[in-house]
PDB file of C-alpha atoms in Angstrom:
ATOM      1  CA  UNK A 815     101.630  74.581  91.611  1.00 95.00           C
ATOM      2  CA  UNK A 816     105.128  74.611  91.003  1.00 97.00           C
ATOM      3  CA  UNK A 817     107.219  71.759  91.855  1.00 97.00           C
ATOM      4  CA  UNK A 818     110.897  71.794  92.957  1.00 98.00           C
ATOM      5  CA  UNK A 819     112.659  68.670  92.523  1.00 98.00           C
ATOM      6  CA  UNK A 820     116.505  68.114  94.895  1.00 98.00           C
ATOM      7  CA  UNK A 821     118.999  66.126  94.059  1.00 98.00           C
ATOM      8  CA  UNK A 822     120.853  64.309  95.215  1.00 97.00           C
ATOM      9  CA  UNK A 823     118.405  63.730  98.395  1.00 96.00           C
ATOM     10  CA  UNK A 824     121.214  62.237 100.298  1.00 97.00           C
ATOM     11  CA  UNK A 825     125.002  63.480 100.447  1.00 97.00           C
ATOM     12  CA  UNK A 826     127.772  61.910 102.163  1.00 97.00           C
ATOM     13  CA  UNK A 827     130.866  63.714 102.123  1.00 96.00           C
ATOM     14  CA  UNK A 828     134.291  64.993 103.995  1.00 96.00           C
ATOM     15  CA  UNK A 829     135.382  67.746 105.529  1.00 96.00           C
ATOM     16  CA  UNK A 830     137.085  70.177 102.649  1.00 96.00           C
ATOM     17  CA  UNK A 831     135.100  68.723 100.172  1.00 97.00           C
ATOM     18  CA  UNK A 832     133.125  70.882  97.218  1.00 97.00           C
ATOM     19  CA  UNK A 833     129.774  70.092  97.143  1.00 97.00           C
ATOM     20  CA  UNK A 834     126.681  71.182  94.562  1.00 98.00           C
ATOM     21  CA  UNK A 835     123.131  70.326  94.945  1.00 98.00           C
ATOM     22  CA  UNK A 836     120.438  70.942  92.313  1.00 98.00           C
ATOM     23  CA  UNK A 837     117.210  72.303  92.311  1.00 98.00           C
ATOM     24  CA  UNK A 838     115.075  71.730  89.389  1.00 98.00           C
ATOM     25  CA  UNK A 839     111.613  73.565  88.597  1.00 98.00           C
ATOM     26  CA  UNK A 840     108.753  72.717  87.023  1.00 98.00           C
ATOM     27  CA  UNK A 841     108.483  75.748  85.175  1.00 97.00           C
ATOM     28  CA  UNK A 842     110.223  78.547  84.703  1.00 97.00           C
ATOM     29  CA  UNK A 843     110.924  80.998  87.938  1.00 97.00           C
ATOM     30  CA  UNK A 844     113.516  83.162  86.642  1.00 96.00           C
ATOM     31  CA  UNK A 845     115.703  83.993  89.535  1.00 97.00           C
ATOM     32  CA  UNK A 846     112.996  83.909  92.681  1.00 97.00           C
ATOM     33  CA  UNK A 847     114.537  81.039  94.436  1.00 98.00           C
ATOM     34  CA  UNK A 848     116.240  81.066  97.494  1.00 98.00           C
ATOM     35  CA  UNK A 849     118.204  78.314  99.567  1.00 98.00           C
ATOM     36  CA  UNK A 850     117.889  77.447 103.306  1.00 98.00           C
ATOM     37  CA  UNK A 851     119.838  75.431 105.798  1.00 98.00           C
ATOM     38  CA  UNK A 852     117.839  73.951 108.655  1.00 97.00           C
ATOM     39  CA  UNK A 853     120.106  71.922 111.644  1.00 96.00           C
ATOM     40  CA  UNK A 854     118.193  69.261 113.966  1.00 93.00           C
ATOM     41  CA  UNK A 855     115.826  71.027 116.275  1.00 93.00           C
ATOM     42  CA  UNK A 856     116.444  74.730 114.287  1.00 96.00           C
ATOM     43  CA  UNK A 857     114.250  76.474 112.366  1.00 97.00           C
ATOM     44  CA  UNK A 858     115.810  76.884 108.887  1.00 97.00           C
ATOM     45  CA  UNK A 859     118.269  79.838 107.553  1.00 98.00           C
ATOM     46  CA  UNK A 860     118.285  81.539 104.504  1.00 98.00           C
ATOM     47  CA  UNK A 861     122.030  81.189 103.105  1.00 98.00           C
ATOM     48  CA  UNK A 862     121.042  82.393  99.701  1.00 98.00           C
ATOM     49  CA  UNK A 863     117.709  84.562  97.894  1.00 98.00           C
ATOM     50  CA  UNK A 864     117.234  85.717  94.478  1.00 97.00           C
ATOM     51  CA  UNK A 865     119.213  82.414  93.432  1.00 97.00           C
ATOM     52  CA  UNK A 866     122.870  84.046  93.643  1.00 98.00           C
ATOM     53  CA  UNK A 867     122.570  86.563  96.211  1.00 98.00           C
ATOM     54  CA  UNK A 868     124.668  86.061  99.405  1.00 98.00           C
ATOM     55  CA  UNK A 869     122.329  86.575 102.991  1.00 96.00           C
ATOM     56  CA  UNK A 870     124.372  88.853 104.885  1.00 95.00           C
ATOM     57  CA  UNK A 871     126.600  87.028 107.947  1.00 95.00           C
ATOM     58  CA  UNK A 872     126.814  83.966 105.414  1.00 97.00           C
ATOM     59  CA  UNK A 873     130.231  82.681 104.821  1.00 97.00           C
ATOM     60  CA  UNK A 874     131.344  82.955 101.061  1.00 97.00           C
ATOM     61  CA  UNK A 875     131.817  79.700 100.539  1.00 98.00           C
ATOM     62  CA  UNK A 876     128.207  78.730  99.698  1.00 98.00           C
ATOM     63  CA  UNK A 877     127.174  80.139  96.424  1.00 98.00           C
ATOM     64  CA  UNK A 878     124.086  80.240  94.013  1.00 98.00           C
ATOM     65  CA  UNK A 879     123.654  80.301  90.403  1.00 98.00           C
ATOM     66  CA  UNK A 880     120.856  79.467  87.985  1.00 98.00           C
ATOM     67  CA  UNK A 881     117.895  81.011  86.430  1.00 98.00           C
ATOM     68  CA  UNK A 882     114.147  79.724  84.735  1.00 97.00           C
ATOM     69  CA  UNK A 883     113.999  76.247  85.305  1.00 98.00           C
ATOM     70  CA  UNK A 884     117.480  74.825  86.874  1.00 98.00           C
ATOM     71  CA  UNK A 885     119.768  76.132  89.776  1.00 98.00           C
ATOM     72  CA  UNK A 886     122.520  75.093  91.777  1.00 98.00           C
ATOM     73  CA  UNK A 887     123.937  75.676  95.499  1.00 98.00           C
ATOM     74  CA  UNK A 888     127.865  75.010  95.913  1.00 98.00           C
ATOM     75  CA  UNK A 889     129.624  74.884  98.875  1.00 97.00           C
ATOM     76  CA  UNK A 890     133.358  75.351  98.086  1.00 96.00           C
ATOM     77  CA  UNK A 891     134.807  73.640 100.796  1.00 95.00           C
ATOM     78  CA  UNK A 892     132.752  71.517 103.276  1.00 96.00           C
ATOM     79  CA  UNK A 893     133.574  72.594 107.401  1.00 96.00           C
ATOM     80  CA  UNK A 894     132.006  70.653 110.135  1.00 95.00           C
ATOM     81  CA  UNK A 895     129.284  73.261 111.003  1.00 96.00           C
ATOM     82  CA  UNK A 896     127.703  72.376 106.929  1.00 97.00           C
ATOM     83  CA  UNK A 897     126.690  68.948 107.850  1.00 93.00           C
ATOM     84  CA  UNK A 898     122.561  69.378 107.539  1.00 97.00           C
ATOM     85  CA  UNK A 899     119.692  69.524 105.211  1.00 96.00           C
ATOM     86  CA  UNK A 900     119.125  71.908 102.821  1.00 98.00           C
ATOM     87  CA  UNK A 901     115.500  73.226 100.918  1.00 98.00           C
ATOM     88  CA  UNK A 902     115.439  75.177  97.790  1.00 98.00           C
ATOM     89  CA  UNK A 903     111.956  77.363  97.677  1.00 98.00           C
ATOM     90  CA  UNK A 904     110.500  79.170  94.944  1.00 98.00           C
ATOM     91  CA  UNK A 905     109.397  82.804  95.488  1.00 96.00           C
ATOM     92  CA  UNK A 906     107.151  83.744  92.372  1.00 95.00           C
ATOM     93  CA  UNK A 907     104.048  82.757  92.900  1.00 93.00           C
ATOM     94  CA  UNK A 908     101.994  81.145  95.494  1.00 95.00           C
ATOM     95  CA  UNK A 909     101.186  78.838  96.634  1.00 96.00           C
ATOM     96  CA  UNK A 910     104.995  78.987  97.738  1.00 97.00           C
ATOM     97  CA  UNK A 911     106.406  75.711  97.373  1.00 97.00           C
ATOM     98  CA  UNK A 912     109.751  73.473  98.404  1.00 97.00           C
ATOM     99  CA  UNK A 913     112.173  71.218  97.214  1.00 97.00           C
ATOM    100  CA  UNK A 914     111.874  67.498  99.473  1.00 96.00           C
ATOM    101  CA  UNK A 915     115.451  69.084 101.280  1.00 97.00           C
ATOM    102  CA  UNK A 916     118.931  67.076 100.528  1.00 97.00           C
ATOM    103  CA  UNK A 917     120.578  65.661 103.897  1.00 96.00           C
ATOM    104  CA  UNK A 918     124.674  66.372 103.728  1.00 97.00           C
ATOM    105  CA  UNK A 919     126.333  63.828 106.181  1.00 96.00           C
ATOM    106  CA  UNK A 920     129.689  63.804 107.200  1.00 89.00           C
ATOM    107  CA  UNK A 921     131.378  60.607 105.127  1.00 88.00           C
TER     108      UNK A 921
ATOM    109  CA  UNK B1380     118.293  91.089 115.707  1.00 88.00           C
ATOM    110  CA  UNK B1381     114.642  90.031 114.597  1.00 91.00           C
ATOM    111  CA  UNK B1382     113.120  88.400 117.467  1.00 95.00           C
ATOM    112  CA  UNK B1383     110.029  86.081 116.604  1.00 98.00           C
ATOM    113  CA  UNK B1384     108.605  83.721 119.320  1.00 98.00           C
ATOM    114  CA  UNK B1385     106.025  80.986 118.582  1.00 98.00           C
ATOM    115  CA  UNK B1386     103.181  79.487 120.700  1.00 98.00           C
ATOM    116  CA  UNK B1387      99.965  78.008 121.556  1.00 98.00           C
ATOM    117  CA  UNK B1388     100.868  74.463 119.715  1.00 97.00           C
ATOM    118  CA  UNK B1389      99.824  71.760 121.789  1.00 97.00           C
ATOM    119  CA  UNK B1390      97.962  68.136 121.463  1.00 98.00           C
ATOM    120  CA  UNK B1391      94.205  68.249 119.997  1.00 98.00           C
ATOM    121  CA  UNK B1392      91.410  65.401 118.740  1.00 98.00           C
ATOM    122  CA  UNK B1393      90.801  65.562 115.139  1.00 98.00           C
ATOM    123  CA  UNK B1394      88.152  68.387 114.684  1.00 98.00           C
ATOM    124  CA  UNK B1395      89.390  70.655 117.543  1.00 98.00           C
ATOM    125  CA  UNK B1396      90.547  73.882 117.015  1.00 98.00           C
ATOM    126  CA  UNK B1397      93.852  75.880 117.959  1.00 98.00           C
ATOM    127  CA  UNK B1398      94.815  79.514 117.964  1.00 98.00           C
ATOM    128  CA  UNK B1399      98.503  79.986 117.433  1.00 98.00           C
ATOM    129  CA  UNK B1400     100.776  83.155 118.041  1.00 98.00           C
ATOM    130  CA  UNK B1401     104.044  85.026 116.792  1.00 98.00           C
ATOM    131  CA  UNK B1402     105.048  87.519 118.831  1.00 98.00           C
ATOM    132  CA  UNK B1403     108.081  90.115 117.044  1.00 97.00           C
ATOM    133  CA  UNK B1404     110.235  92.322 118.464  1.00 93.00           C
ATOM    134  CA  UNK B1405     112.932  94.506 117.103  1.00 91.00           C
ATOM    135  CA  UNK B1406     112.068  95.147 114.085  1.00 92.00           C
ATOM    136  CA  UNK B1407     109.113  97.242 112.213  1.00 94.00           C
ATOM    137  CA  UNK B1408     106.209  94.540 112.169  1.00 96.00           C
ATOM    138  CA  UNK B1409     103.541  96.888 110.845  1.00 96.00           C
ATOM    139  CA  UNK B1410     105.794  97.023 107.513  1.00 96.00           C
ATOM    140  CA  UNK B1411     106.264  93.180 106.656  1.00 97.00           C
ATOM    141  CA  UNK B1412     104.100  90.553 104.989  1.00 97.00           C
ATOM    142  CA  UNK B1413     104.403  87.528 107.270  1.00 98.00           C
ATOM    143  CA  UNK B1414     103.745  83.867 106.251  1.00 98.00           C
ATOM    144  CA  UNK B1415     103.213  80.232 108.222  1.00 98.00           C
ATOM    145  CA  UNK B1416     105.302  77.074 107.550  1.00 98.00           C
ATOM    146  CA  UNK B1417     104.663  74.121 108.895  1.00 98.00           C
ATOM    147  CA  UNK B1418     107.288  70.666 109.144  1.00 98.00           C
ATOM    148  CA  UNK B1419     105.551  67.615 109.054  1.00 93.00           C
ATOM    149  CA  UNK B1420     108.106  65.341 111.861  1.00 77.00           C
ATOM    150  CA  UNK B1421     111.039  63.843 109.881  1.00 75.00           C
ATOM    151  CA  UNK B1422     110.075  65.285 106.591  1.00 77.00           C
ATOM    152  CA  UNK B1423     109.732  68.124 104.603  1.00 88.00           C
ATOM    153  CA  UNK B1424     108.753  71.764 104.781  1.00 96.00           C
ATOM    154  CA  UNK B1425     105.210  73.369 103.782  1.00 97.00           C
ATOM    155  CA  UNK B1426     104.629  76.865 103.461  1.00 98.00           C
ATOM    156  CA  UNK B1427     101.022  77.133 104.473  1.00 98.00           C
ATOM    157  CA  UNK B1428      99.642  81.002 104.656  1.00 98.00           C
ATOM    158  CA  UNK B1429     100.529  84.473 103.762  1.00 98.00           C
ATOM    159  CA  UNK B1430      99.072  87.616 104.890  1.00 98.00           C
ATOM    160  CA  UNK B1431     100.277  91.258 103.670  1.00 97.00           C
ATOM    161  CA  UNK B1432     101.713  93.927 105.896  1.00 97.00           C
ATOM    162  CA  UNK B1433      98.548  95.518 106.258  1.00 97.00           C
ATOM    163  CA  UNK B1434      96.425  92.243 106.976  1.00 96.00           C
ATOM    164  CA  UNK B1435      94.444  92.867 103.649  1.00 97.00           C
ATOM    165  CA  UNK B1436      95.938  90.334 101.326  1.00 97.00           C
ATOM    166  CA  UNK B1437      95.843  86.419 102.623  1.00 98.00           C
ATOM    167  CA  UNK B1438      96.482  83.511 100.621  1.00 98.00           C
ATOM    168  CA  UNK B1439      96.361  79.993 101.771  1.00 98.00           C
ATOM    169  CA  UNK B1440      97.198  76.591 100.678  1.00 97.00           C
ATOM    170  CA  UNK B1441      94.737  74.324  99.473  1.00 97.00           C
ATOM    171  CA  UNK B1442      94.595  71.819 101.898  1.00 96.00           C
ATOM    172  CA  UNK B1443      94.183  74.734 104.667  1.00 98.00           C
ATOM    173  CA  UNK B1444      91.348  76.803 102.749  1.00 98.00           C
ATOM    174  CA  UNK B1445      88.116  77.113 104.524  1.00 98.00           C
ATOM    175  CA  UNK B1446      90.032  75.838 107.930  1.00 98.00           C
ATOM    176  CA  UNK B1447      92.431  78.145 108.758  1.00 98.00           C
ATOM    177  CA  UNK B1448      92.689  81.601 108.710  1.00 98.00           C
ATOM    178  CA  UNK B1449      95.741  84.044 109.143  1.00 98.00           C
ATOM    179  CA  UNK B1450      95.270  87.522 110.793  1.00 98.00           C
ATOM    180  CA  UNK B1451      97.350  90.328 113.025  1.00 98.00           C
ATOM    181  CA  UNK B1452      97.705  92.677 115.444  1.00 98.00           C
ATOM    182  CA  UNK B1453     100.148  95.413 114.463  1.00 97.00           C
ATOM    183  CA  UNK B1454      99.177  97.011 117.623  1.00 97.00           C
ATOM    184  CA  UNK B1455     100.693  94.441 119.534  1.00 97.00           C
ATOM    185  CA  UNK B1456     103.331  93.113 117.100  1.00 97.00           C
ATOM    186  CA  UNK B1457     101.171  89.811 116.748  1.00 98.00           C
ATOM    187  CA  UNK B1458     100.698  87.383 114.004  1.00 98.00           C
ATOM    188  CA  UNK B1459      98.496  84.153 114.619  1.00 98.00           C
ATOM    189  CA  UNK B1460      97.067  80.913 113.158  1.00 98.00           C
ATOM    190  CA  UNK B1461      93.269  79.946 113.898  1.00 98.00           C
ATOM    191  CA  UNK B1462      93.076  76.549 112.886  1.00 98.00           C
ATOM    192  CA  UNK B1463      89.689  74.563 113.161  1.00 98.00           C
ATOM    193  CA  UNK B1464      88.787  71.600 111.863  1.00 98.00           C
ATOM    194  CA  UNK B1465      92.029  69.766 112.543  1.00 98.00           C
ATOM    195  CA  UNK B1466      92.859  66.877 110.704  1.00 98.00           C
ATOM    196  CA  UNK B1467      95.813  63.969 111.679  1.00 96.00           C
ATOM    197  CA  UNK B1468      97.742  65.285 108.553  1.00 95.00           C
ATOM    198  CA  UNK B1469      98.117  68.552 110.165  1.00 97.00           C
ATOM    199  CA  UNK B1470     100.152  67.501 112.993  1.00 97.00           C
ATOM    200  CA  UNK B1471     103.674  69.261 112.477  1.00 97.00           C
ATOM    201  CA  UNK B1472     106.498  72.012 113.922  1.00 97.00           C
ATOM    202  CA  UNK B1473     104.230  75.406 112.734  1.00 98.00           C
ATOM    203  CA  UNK B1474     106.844  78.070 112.751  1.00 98.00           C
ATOM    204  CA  UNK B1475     106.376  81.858 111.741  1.00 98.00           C
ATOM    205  CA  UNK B1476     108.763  83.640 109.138  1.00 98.00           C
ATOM    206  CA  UNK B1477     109.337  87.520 108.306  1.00 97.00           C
ATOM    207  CA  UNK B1478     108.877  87.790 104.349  1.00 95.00           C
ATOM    208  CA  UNK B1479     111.972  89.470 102.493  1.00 92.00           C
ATOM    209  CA  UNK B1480     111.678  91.696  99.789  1.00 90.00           C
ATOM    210  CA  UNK B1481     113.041  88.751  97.454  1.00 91.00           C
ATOM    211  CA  UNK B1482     109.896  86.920  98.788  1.00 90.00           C
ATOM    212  CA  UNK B1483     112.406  84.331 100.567  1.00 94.00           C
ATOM    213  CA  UNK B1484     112.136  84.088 104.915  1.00 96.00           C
ATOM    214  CA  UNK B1485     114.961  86.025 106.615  1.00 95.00           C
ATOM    215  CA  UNK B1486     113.904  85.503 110.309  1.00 97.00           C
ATOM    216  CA  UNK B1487     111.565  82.658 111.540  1.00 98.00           C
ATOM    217  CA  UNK B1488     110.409  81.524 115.039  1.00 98.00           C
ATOM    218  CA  UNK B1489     111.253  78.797 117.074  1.00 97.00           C
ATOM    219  CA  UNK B1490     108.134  76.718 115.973  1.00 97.00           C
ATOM    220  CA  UNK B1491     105.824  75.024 117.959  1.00 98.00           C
ATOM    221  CA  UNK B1492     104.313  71.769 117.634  1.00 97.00           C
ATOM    222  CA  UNK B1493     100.680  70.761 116.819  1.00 97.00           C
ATOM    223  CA  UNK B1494     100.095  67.223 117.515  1.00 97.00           C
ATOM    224  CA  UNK B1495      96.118  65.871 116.106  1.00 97.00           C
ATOM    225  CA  UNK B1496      95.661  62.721 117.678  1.00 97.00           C
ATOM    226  CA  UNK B1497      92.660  60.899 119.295  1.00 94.00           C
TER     227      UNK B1497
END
Protein backbone atom coordinates (compact mmCIF):
# COMPACT_ATOMS: atom_id res chain seq x y z
CA UNK A 1 0.00 0.00 0.00
CA UNK A 2 1.03 3.37 -0.47
CA UNK A 3 1.55 5.60 2.36
CA UNK A 4 1.02 9.40 2.47
CA UNK A 5 2.78 11.11 5.12
CA UNK A 6 1.32 15.28 6.22
CA UNK A 7 3.14 17.64 7.62
CA UNK A 8 2.98 19.67 9.60
CA UNK A 9 -0.08 17.74 11.43
CA UNK A 10 -0.92 20.82 13.31
CA UNK A 11 -0.99 24.57 11.95
CA UNK A 12 -1.63 27.59 13.84
CA UNK A 13 -1.82 30.62 11.94
CA UNK A 14 -3.54 34.27 11.18
CA UNK A 15 -5.79 35.55 9.08
CA UNK A 16 -3.77 36.77 5.69
CA UNK A 17 -1.24 34.45 6.30
CA UNK A 18 0.45 32.02 3.37
CA UNK A 19 0.34 28.71 4.30
CA UNK A 20 1.91 25.25 2.58
CA UNK A 21 1.38 21.81 3.74
CA UNK A 22 3.22 18.74 2.42
CA UNK A 23 2.30 15.53 1.36
CA UNK A 24 4.91 12.99 1.00
CA UNK A 25 4.51 9.43 -0.77
CA UNK A 26 5.88 6.37 -0.34
CA UNK A 27 6.46 5.79 -3.81
CA UNK A 28 6.13 7.40 -6.70
CA UNK A 29 2.36 8.55 -7.89
CA UNK A 30 3.14 10.90 -10.54
CA UNK A 31 0.47 13.48 -10.44
CA UNK A 32 -2.78 11.28 -9.07
CA UNK A 33 -3.16 13.11 -5.87
CA UNK A 34 -5.76 15.25 -4.93
CA UNK A 35 -6.42 17.54 -1.76
CA UNK A 36 -9.61 17.80 0.39
CA UNK A 37 -10.92 20.13 3.02
CA UNK A 38 -13.30 18.60 5.54
CA UNK A 39 -15.02 21.32 8.34
CA UNK A 40 -16.48 19.81 11.77
CA UNK A 41 -19.56 17.80 11.09
CA UNK A 42 -18.97 18.06 6.89
CA UNK A 43 -18.12 15.58 4.73
CA UNK A 44 -14.84 16.59 3.02
CA UNK A 45 -14.33 18.79 -0.37
CA UNK A 46 -12.13 18.32 -3.04
CA UNK A 47 -10.20 21.82 -3.45
CA UNK A 48 -7.62 20.31 -5.71
CA UNK A 49 -7.18 16.72 -8.15
CA UNK A 50 -4.51 15.72 -10.40
CA UNK A 51 -2.09 17.56 -7.82
CA UNK A 52 -2.37 21.19 -9.51
CA UNK A 53 -5.68 21.25 -10.93
CA UNK A 54 -8.17 23.81 -9.47
CA UNK A 55 -11.98 22.03 -8.53
CA UNK A 56 -14.27 24.31 -10.13
CA UNK A 57 -16.14 27.00 -7.49
CA UNK A 58 -12.67 26.86 -5.54
CA UNK A 59 -11.20 30.17 -4.77
CA UNK A 60 -7.67 30.70 -6.43
CA UNK A 61 -5.96 31.12 -3.60
CA UNK A 62 -5.33 27.44 -2.76
CA UNK A 63 -2.95 25.91 -5.16
CA UNK A 64 -1.18 22.49 -5.90
CA UNK A 65 2.07 21.52 -7.20
CA UNK A 66 4.22 18.40 -7.10
CA UNK A 67 4.70 15.22 -8.89
CA UNK A 68 6.22 11.27 -8.04
CA UNK A 69 6.92 11.25 -4.59
CA UNK A 70 6.45 14.95 -2.93
CA UNK A 71 3.61 17.63 -3.28
CA UNK A 72 2.52 20.67 -1.78
CA UNK A 73 -0.94 22.62 -1.11
CA UNK A 74 -0.54 26.58 -0.60
CA UNK A 75 -2.99 28.76 0.45
CA UNK A 76 -1.92 32.33 -0.51
CA UNK A 77 -3.61 34.19 1.95
CA UNK A 78 -5.42 32.56 4.94
CA UNK A 79 -9.51 33.98 5.34
CA UNK A 80 -11.55 32.87 8.22
CA UNK A 81 -13.66 30.28 6.27
CA UNK A 82 -9.80 28.11 5.76
CA UNK A 83 -9.56 27.29 9.35
CA UNK A 84 -9.99 23.16 9.11
CA UNK A 85 -8.28 19.97 8.34
CA UNK A 86 -7.00 19.02 5.31
CA UNK A 87 -6.21 15.13 3.64
CA UNK A 88 -4.03 14.57 0.72
CA UNK A 89 -5.19 11.09 -1.13
CA UNK A 90 -3.51 9.21 -3.69
CA UNK A 91 -5.47 8.16 -6.81
CA UNK A 92 -3.23 5.46 -8.65
CA UNK A 93 -3.79 2.49 -7.33
CA UNK A 94 -5.89 0.87 -4.78
CA UNK A 95 -6.23 0.27 -2.17
CA UNK A 96 -6.78 4.20 -2.17
CA UNK A 97 -5.07 5.58 0.67
CA UNK A 98 -4.77 9.07 2.90
CA UNK A 99 -2.53 11.31 4.43
CA UNK A 100 -3.32 11.40 8.72
CA UNK A 101 -5.07 15.19 7.64
CA UNK A 102 -3.18 18.54 9.02
CA UNK A 103 -5.56 20.69 11.42
CA UNK A 104 -5.10 24.71 10.43
CA UNK A 105 -6.23 26.75 13.56
CA UNK A 106 -6.70 30.22 13.73
CA UNK A 107 -3.41 31.62 15.87
CA UNK B 1 -25.90 19.91 -8.00
CA UNK B 2 -24.99 16.14 -7.16
CA UNK B 3 -27.26 15.09 -4.53
CA UNK B 4 -26.06 11.93 -2.47
CA UNK B 5 -27.91 10.96 0.79
CA UNK B 6 -26.60 8.33 3.25
CA UNK B 7 -28.41 5.86 5.58
CA UNK B 8 -29.11 2.83 7.47
CA UNK B 9 -26.01 3.49 10.07
CA UNK B 10 -27.10 2.80 13.40
CA UNK B 11 -25.76 0.96 16.79
CA UNK B 12 -24.96 -2.98 16.41
CA UNK B 13 -23.16 -5.90 18.81
CA UNK B 14 -19.97 -7.04 17.43
CA UNK B 15 -20.93 -9.77 14.80
CA UNK B 16 -24.21 -8.14 13.61
CA UNK B 17 -24.72 -7.11 10.34
CA UNK B 18 -25.86 -3.73 8.59
CA UNK B 19 -27.03 -2.82 5.14
CA UNK B 20 -26.21 0.74 4.27
CA UNK B 21 -27.60 3.04 1.38
CA UNK B 22 -26.67 6.06 -1.03
CA UNK B 23 -29.31 7.33 -2.70
CA UNK B 24 -28.18 10.02 -5.95
CA UNK B 25 -29.98 12.34 -7.65
CA UNK B 26 -29.14 14.77 -10.35
CA UNK B 27 -26.70 13.46 -11.95
CA UNK B 28 -26.13 10.23 -14.37
CA UNK B 29 -25.52 7.38 -11.68
CA UNK B 30 -25.50 4.52 -14.16
CA UNK B 31 -22.16 6.24 -15.61
CA UNK B 32 -19.93 6.62 -12.36
CA UNK B 33 -17.74 4.26 -10.35
CA UNK B 34 -18.72 4.95 -6.74
CA UNK B 35 -16.56 4.19 -3.64
CA UNK B 36 -17.15 4.00 0.48
CA UNK B 37 -15.11 6.00 3.06
CA UNK B 38 -15.38 5.61 6.33
CA UNK B 39 -14.02 8.29 9.47
CA UNK B 40 -13.08 6.59 12.40
CA UNK B 41 -14.50 9.57 15.35
CA UNK B 42 -11.74 12.19 15.85
CA UNK B 43 -9.35 10.72 13.41
CA UNK B 44 -8.58 10.05 10.08
CA UNK B 45 -10.18 9.06 6.81
CA UNK B 46 -10.32 5.39 5.19
CA UNK B 47 -11.35 4.72 1.85
CA UNK B 48 -12.87 1.31 2.19
CA UNK B 49 -14.62 -0.08 -1.26
CA UNK B 50 -14.92 0.62 -4.88
CA UNK B 51 -17.28 -0.68 -7.32
CA UNK B 52 -17.30 0.28 -11.22
CA UNK B 53 -20.12 2.00 -13.03
CA UNK B 54 -21.45 -1.09 -14.18
CA UNK B 55 -21.23 -3.04 -10.73
CA UNK B 56 -18.65 -5.51 -12.35
CA UNK B 57 -15.40 -4.35 -10.91
CA UNK B 58 -15.20 -4.20 -6.79
CA UNK B 59 -12.22 -3.84 -4.82
CA UNK B 60 -12.04 -3.74 -1.12
CA UNK B 61 -9.70 -3.04 1.61
CA UNK B 62 -8.11 -5.62 3.46
CA UNK B 63 -9.47 -5.37 6.67
CA UNK B 64 -13.13 -5.39 4.95
CA UNK B 65 -12.49 -8.51 2.53
CA UNK B 66 -14.68 -11.44 3.07
CA UNK B 67 -17.10 -9.02 5.34
CA UNK B 68 -18.37 -6.55 3.32
CA UNK B 69 -19.53 -6.34 0.06
CA UNK B 70 -20.39 -3.29 -2.26
CA UNK B 71 -23.22 -3.55 -4.90
CA UNK B 72 -26.00 -1.19 -6.87
CA UNK B 73 -29.03 -0.50 -8.23
CA UNK B 74 -28.77 1.73 -11.29
CA UNK B 75 -32.40 1.23 -11.60
CA UNK B 76 -33.03 3.04 -8.63
CA UNK B 77 -29.95 5.30 -8.42
CA UNK B 78 -28.74 3.15 -5.32
CA UNK B 79 -25.40 2.30 -3.99
CA UNK B 80 -25.11 0.26 -0.61
CA UNK B 81 -22.79 -1.34 1.99
CA UNK B 82 -23.65 -4.97 3.40
CA UNK B 83 -21.52 -5.27 6.23
CA UNK B 84 -21.52 -8.55 8.40
CA UNK B 85 -19.39 -9.60 10.77
CA UNK B 86 -18.92 -6.27 12.51
CA UNK B 87 -16.07 -5.70 14.50
CA UNK B 88 -15.52 -2.59 17.36
CA UNK B 89 -12.84 -1.17 14.91
CA UNK B 90 -15.45 -0.60 12.40
CA UNK B 91 -17.41 1.85 14.25
CA UNK B 92 -17.08 5.23 12.19
CA UNK B 93 -19.02 8.21 9.95
CA UNK B 94 -19.45 5.75 6.51
CA UNK B 95 -20.06 8.30 3.86
CA UNK B 96 -20.55 7.64 0.00
CA UNK B 97 -18.46 9.58 -2.74
CA UNK B 98 -19.00 9.98 -6.69
CA UNK B 99 -15.51 8.92 -8.31
CA UNK B 100 -13.98 11.68 -10.74
CA UNK B 101 -12.32 10.96 -13.75
CA UNK B 102 -8.92 11.99 -11.91
CA UNK B 103 -9.92 9.10 -9.53
CA UNK B 104 -10.29 11.88 -6.65
CA UNK B 105 -14.26 12.28 -4.87
CA UNK B 106 -16.14 15.30 -6.26
CA UNK B 107 -19.51 14.82 -4.40
CA UNK B 108 -19.94 12.73 -1.16
CA UNK B 109 -22.93 12.13 1.21
CA UNK B 110 -23.71 13.30 4.42
CA UNK B 111 -22.38 10.08 6.17
CA UNK B 112 -23.92 8.12 8.61
CA UNK B 113 -22.66 6.61 11.63
CA UNK B 114 -22.04 2.91 12.52
CA UNK B 115 -21.49 2.48 16.11
CA UNK B 116 -20.25 -1.65 17.13
CA UNK B 117 -20.64 -1.82 20.66
CA UNK B 118 -21.88 -4.52 23.12
Amino acid sequence: DIQLTQSPSFLSASVGDRITITCRASQGISSDLAWYQQKPGKAPEVLIYDASTLQSGVPSRFSGSGSGTEFTLTISSLQPEDFATYYCQQCTNYPRTFGQGTRLEIK
Amino acid sequence: QVQLVDSGGGVVQPGGSLRLSCAASTFAFSTYGMHWVRQTPGKGLEWVAFIRYDGNIKYYTDSVKGRFTISRDNSKNTLYLQMNNLRVEDTAVYYCAKDHYSGSYDSWGQGTLVTVSS
